[in-house]
JSON list of C-alpha atoms in Angstrom, two decimals:
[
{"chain": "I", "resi": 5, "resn": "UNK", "atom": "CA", "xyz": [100.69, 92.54, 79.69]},
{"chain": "I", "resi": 6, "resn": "UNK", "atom": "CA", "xyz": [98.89, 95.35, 81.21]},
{"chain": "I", "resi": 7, "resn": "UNK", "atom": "CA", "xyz": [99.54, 99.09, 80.32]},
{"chain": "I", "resi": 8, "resn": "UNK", "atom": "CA", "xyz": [98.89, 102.28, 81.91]},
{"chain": "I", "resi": 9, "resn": "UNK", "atom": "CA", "xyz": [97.35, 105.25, 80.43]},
{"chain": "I", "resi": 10, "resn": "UNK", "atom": "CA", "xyz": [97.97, 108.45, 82.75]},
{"chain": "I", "resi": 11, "resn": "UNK", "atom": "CA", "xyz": [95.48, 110.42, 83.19]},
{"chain": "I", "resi": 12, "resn": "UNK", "atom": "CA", "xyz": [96.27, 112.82, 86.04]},
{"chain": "I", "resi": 13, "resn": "UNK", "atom": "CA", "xyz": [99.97, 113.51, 87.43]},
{"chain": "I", "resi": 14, "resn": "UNK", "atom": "CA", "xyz": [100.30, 116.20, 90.37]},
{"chain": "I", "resi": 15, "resn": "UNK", "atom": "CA", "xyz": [103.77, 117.07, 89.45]},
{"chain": "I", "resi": 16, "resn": "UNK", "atom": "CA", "xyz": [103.63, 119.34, 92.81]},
{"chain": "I", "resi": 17, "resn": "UNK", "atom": "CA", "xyz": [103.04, 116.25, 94.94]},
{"chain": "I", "resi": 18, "resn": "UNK", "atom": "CA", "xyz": [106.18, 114.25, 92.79]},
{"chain": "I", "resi": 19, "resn": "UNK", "atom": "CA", "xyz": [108.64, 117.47, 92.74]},
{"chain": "I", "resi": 20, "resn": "UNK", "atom": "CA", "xyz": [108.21, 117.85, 96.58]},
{"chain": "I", "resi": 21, "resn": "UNK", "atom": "CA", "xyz": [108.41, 113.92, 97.76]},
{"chain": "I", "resi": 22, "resn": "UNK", "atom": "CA", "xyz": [111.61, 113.41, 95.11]},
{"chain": "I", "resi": 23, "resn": "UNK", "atom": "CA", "xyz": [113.10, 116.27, 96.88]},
{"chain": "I", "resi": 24, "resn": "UNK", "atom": "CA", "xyz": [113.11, 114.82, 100.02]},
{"chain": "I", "resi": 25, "resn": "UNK", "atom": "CA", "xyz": [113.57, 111.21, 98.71]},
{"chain": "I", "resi": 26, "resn": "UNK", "atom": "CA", "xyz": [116.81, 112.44, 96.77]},
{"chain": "I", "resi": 27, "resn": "UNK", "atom": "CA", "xyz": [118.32, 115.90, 98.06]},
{"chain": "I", "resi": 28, "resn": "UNK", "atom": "CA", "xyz": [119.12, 117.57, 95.08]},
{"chain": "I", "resi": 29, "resn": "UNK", "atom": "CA", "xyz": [116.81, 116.07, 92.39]},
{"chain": "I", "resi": 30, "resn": "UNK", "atom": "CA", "xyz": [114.39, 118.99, 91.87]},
{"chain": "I", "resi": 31, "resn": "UNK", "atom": "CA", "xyz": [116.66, 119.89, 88.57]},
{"chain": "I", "resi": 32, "resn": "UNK", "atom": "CA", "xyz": [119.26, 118.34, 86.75]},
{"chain": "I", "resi": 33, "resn": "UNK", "atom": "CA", "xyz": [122.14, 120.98, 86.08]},
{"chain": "I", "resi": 34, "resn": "UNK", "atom": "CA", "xyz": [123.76, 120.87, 83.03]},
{"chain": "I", "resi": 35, "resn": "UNK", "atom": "CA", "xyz": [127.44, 123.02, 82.78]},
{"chain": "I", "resi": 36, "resn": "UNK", "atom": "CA", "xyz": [128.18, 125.07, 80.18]},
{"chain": "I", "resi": 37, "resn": "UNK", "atom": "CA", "xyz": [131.35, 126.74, 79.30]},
{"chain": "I", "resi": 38, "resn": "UNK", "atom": "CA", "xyz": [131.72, 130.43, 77.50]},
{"chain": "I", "resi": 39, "resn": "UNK", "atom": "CA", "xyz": [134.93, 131.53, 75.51]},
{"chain": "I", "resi": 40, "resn": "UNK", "atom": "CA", "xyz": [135.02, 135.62, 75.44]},
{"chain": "I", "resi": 41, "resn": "UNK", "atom": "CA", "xyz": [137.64, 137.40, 73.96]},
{"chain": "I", "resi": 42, "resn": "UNK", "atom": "CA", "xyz": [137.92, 138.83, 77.06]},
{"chain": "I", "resi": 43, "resn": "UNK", "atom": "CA", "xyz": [137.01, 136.75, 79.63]},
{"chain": "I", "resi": 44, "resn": "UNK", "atom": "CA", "xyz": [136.38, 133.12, 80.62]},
{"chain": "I", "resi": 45, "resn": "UNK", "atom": "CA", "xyz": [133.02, 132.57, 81.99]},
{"chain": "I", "resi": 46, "resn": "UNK", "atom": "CA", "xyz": [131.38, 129.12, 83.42]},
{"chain": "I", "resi": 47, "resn": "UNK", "atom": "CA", "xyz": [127.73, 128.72, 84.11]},
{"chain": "I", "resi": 48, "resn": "UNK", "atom": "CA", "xyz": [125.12, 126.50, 84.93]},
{"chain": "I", "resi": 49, "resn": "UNK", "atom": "CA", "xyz": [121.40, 126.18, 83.49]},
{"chain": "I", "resi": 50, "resn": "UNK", "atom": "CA", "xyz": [118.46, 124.10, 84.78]},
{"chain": "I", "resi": 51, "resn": "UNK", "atom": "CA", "xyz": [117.15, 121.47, 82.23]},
{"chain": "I", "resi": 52, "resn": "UNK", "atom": "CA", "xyz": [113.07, 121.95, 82.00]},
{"chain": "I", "resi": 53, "resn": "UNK", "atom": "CA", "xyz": [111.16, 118.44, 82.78]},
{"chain": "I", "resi": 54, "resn": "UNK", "atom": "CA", "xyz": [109.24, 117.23, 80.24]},
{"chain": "I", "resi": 55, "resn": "UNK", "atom": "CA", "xyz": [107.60, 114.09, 78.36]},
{"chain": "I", "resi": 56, "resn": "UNK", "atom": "CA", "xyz": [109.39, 110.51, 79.68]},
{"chain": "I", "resi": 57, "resn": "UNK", "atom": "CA", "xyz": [110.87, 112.44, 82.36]},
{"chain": "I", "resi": 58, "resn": "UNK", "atom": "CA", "xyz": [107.97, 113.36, 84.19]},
{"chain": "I", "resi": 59, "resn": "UNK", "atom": "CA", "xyz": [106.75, 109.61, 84.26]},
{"chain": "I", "resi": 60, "resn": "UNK", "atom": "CA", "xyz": [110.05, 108.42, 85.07]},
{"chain": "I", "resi": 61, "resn": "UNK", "atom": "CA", "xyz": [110.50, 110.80, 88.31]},
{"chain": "I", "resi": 62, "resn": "UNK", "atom": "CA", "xyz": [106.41, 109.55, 89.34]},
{"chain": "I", "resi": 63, "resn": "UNK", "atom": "CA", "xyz": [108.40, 105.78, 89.17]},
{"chain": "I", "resi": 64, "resn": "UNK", "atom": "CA", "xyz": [111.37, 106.81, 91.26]},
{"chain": "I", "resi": 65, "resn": "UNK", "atom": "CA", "xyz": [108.51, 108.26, 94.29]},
{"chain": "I", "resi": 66, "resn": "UNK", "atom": "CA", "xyz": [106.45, 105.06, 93.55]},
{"chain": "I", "resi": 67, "resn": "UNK", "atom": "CA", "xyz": [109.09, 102.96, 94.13]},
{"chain": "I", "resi": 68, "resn": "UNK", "atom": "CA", "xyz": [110.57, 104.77, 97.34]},
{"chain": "I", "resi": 69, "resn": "UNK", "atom": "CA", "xyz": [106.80, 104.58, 98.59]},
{"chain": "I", "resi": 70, "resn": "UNK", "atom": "CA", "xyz": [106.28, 101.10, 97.46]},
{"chain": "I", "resi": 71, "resn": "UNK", "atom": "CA", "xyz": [109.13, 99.42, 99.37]},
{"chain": "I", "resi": 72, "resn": "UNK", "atom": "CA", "xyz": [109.56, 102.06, 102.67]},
{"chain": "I", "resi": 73, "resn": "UNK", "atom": "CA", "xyz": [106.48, 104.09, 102.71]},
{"chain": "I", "resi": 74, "resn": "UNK", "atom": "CA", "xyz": [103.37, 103.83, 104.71]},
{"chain": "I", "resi": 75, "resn": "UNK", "atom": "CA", "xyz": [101.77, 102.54, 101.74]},
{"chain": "I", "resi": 76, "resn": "UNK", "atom": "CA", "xyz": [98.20, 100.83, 102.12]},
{"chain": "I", "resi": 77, "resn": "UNK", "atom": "CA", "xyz": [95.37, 100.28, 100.45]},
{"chain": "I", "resi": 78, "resn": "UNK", "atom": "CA", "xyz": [91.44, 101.58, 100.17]},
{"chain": "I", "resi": 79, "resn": "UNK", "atom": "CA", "xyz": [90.71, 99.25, 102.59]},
{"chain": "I", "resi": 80, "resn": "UNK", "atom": "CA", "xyz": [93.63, 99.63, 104.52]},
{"chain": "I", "resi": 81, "resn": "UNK", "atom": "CA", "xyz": [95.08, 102.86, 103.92]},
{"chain": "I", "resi": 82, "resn": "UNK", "atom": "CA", "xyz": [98.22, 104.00, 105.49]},
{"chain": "I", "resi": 83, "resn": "UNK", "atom": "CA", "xyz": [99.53, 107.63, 104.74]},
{"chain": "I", "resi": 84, "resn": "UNK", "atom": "CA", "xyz": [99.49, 106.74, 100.88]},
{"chain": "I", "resi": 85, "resn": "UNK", "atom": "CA", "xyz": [97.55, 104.29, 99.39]},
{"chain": "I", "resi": 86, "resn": "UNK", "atom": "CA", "xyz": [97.26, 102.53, 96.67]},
{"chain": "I", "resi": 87, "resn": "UNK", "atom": "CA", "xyz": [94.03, 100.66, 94.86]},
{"chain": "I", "resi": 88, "resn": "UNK", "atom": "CA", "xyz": [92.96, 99.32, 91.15]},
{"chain": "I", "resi": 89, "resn": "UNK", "atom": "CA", "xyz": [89.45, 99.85, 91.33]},
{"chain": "I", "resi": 90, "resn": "UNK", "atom": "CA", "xyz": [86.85, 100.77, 88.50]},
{"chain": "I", "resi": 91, "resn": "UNK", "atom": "CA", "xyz": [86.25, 104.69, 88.96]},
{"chain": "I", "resi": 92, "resn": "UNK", "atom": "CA", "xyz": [83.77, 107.20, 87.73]},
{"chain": "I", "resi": 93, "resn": "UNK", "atom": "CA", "xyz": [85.72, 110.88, 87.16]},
{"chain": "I", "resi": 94, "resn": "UNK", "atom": "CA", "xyz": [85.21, 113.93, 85.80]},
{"chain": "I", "resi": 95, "resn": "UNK", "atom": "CA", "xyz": [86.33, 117.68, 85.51]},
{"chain": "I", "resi": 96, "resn": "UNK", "atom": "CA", "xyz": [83.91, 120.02, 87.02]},
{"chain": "I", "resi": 97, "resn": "UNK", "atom": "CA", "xyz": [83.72, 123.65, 89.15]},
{"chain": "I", "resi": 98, "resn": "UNK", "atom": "CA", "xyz": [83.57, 122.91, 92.91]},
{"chain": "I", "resi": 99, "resn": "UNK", "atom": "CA", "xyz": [80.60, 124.09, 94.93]},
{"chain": "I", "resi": 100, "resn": "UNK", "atom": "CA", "xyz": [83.17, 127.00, 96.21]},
{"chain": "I", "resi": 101, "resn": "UNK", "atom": "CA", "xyz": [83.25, 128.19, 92.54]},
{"chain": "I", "resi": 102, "resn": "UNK", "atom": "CA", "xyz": [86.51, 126.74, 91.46]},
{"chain": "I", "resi": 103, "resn": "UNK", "atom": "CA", "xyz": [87.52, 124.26, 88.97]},
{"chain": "I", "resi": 104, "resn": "UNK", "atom": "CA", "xyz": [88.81, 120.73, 90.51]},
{"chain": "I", "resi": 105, "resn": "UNK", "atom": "CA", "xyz": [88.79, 117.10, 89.18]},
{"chain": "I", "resi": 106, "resn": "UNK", "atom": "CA", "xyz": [87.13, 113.93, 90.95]},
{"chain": "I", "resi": 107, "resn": "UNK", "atom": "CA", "xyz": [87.53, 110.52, 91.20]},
{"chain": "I", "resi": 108, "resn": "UNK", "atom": "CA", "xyz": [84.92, 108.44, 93.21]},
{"chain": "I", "resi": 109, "resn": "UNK", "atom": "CA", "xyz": [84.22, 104.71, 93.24]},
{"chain": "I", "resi": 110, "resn": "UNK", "atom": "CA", "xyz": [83.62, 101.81, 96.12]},
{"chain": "I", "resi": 111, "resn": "UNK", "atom": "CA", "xyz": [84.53, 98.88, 97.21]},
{"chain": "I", "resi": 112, "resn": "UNK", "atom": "CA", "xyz": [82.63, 96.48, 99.44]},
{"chain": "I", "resi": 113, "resn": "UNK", "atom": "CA", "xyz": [83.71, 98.31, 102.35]},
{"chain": "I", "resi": 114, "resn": "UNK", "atom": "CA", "xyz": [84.93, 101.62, 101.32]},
{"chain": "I", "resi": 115, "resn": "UNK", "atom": "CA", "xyz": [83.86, 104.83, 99.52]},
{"chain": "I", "resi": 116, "resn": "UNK", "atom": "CA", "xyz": [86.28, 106.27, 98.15]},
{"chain": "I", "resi": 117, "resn": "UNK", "atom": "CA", "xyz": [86.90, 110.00, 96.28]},
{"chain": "I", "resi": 118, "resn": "UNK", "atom": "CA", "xyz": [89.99, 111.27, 94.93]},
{"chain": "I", "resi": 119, "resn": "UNK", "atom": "CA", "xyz": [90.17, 115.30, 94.27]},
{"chain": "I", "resi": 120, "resn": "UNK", "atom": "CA", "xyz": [92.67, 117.57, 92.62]},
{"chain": "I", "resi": 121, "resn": "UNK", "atom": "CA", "xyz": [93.32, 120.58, 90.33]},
{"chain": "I", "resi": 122, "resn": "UNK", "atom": "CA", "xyz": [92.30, 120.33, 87.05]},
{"chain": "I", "resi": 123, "resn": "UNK", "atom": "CA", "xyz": [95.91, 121.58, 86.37]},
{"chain": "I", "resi": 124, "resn": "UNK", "atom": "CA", "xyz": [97.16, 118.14, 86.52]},
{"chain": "I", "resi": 125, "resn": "UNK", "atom": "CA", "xyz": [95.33, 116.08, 84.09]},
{"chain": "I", "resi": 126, "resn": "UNK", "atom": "CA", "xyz": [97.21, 115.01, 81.17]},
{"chain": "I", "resi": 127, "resn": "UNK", "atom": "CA", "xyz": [96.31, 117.01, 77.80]},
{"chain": "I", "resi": 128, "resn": "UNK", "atom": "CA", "xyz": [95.17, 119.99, 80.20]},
{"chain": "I", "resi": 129, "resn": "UNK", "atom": "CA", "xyz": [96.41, 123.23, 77.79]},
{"chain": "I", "resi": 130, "resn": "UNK", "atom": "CA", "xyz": [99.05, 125.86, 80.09]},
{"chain": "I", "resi": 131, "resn": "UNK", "atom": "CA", "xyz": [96.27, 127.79, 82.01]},
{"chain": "I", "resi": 132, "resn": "UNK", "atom": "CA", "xyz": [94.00, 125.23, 82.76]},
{"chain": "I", "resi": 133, "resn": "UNK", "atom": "CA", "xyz": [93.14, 126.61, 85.98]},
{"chain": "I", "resi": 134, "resn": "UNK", "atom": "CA", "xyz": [92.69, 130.50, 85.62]},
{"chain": "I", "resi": 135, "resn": "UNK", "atom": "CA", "xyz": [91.26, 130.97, 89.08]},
{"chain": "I", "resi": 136, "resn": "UNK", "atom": "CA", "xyz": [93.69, 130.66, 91.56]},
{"chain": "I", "resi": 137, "resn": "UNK", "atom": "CA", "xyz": [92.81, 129.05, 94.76]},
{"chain": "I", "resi": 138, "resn": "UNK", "atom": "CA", "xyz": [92.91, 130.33, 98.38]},
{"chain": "I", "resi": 139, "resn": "UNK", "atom": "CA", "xyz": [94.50, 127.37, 99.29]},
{"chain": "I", "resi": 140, "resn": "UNK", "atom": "CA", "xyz": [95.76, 124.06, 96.83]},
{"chain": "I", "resi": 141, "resn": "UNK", "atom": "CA", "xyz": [93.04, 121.36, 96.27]},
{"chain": "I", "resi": 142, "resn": "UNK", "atom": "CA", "xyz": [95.29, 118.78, 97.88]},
{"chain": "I", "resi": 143, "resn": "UNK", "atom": "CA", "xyz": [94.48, 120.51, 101.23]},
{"chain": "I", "resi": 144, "resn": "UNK", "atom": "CA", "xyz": [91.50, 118.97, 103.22]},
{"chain": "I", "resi": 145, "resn": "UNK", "atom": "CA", "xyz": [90.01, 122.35, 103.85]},
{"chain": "I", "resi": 146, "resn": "UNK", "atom": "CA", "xyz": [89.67, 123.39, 100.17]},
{"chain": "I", "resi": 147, "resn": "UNK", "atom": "CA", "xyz": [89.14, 119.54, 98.93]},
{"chain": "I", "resi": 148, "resn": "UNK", "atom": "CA", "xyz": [85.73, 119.85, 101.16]},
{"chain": "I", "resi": 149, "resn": "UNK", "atom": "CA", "xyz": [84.45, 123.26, 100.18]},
{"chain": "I", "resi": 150, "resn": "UNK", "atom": "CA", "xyz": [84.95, 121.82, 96.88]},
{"chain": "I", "resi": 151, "resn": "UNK", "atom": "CA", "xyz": [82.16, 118.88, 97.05]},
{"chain": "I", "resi": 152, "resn": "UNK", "atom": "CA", "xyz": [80.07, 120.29, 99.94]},
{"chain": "I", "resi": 153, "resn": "UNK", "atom": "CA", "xyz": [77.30, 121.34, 98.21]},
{"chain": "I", "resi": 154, "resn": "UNK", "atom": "CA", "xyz": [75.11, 121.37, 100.89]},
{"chain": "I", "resi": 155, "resn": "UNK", "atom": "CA", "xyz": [75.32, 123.90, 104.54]},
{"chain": "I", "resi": 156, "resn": "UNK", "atom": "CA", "xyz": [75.74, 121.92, 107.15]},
{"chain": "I", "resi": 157, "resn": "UNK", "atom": "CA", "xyz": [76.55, 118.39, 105.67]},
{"chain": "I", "resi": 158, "resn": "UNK", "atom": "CA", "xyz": [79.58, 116.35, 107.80]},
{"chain": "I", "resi": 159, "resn": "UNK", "atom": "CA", "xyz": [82.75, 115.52, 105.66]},
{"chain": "I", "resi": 160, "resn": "UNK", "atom": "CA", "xyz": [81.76, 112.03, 105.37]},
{"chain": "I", "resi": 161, "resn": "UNK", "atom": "CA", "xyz": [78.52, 112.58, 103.75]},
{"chain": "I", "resi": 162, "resn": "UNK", "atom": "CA", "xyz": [79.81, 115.05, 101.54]},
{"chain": "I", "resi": 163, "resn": "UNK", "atom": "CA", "xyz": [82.36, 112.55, 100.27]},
{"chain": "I", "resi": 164, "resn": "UNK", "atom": "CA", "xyz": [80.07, 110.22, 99.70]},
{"chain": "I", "resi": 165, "resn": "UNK", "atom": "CA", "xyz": [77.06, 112.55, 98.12]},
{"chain": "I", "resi": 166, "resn": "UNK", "atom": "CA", "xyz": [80.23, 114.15, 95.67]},
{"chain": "I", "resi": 167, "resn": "UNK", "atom": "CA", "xyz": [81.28, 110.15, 94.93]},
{"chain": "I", "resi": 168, "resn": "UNK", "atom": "CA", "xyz": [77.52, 108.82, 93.85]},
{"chain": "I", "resi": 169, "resn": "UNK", "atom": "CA", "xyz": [76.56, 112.23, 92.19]},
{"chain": "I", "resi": 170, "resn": "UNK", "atom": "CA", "xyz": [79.47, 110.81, 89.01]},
{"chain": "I", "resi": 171, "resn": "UNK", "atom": "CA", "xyz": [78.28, 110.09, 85.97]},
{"chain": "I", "resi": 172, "resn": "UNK", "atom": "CA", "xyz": [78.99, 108.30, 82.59]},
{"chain": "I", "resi": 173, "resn": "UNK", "atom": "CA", "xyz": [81.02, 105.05, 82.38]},
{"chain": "I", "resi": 174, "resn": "UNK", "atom": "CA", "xyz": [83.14, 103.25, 85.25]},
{"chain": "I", "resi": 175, "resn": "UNK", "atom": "CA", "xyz": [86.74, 102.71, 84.09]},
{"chain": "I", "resi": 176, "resn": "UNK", "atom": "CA", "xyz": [89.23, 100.88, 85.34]},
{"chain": "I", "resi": 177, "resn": "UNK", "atom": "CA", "xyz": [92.10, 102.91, 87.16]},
{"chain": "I", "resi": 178, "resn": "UNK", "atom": "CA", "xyz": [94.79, 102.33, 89.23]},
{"chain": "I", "resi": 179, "resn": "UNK", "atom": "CA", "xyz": [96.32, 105.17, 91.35]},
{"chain": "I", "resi": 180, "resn": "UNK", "atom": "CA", "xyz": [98.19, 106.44, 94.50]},
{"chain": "I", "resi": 181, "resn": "UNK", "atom": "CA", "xyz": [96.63, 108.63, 96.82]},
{"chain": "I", "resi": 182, "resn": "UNK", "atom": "CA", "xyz": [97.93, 110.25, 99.85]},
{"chain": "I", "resi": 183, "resn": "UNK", "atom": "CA", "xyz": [95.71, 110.04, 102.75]},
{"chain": "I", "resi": 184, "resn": "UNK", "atom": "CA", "xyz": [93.43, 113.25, 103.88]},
{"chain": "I", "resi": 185, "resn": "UNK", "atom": "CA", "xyz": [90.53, 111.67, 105.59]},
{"chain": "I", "resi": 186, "resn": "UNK", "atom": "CA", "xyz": [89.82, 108.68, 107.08]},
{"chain": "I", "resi": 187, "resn": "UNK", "atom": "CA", "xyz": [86.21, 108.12, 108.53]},
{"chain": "I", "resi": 188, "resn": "UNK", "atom": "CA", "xyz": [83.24, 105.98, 109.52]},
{"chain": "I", "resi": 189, "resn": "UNK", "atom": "CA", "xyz": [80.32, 106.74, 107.16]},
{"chain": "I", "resi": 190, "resn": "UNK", "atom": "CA", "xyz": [76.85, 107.12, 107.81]},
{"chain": "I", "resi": 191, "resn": "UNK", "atom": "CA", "xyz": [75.66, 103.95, 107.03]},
{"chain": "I", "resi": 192, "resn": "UNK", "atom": "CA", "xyz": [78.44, 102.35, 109.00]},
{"chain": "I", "resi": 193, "resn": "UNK", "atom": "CA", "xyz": [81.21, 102.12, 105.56]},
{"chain": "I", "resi": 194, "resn": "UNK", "atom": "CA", "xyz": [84.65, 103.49, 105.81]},
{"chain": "I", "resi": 195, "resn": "UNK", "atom": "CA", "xyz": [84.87, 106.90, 103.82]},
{"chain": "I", "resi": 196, "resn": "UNK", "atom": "CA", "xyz": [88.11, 107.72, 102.33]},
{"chain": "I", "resi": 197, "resn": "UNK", "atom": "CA", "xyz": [89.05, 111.26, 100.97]},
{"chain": "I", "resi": 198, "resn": "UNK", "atom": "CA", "xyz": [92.73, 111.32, 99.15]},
{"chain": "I", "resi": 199, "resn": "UNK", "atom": "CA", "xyz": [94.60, 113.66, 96.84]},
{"chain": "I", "resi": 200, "resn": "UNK", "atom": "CA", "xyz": [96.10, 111.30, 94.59]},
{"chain": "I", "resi": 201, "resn": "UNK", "atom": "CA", "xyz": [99.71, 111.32, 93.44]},
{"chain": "I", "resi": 202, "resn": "UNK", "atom": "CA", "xyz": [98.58, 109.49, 89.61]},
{"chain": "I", "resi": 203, "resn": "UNK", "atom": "CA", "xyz": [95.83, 107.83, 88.17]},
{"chain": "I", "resi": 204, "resn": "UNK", "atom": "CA", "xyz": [96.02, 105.97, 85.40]},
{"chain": "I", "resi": 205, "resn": "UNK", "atom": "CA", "xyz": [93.80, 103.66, 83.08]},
{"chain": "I", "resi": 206, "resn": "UNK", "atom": "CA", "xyz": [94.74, 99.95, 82.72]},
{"chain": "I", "resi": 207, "resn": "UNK", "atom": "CA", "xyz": [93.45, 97.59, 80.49]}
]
């Protein structure tokens, strides 16, 4: 049996897809009931996510995407996609300054990078991100000015420049991305750019 180790959640991405997957699931409500000596008072609070929970919402979106989303793969990719590939990653300040986390890896006929706010990765301390962006990281526009390091370089080369220039180890990591870029390479590859849902380690 395999298990997964999270590494990177975008609770953003979950919150706003749950939303629309289940009207009314952003919070659980909880009632509670007041006796004054006065008065009789009823009111609701919101229940703060936290620990399981925040997995267990991921696996309600995963599922919904899984059996009636446009869910492909690196090769394929619909909207979403999905892959189990060995990755390179790392935390580092994007060539506009900010701080942002990337995945990269390849397979025979793709090259793949993931990229997202450092916010998301699991462990990150409350404040991991102290600069606050023009515009989110899952946005192509600010994804791009992230990795271009270089005036005048196209999207795809940029992709695939940020997704060779990883270092250290290749781990094996299984994820959902949704879809920003799609594009010949080149040298003739496929060059996909995603903001990814979760990654996770598996054994």
């Amino acid at each position: 049996m395999s298990f997964r180790y999270f590494v990177y959640i975008s609770d953003a991405k979950v919150e706003m897809l749950l939303q629309q997957i289940e009207p009314g699931a952003l919070r659980k409500r909880a009632s509670e009931v007041g006796l004054g000596l006065q008065f009789f008072t009823a009111k609701r609070t919101g229940e703060s996510l936290a620990g399981a929970e925040r997995t267990a919402r991921l696996e309600r979106v995963v599922r919904h995407l899984t059996d009636f989303g446009d869910l492909g793969t690196v090769d394929e990719p619909g909207q979403f996609f999905w892959g189990l590939l060995p990755l390179r990653w790392g935390s580092t300040v994007g060539a506009d300054g900010f701080p942002m986390i990337y995945f990269g890896g390849r397979t025979g006929k793709t090259v793949l990078g993931l990229g997202g706010s450092r916010a998301h990765v699991f462990g990150a301390p409350p404040g991991a991100d102290q600069q606050v962006l023009p515009v989110g990281r899952s946005q192509l526009p600010s994804l791009l000015e992230g990795i271009t390091r270089v005036d005048g370089t196209d999207a795809p080369e940029a992709v695939r420049a940020a997704t060779d220039g990883l270092r250290g180890p290749e781990q094996n990591m299984e994820f959902i991305a949704k879809r920003l870029m799609d594009e010949p390479g080149p040298e003739g590859e496929r060059v996909l750019l995603g903001s990814p849902l979760y990654v996770a380690l598996v054994d």
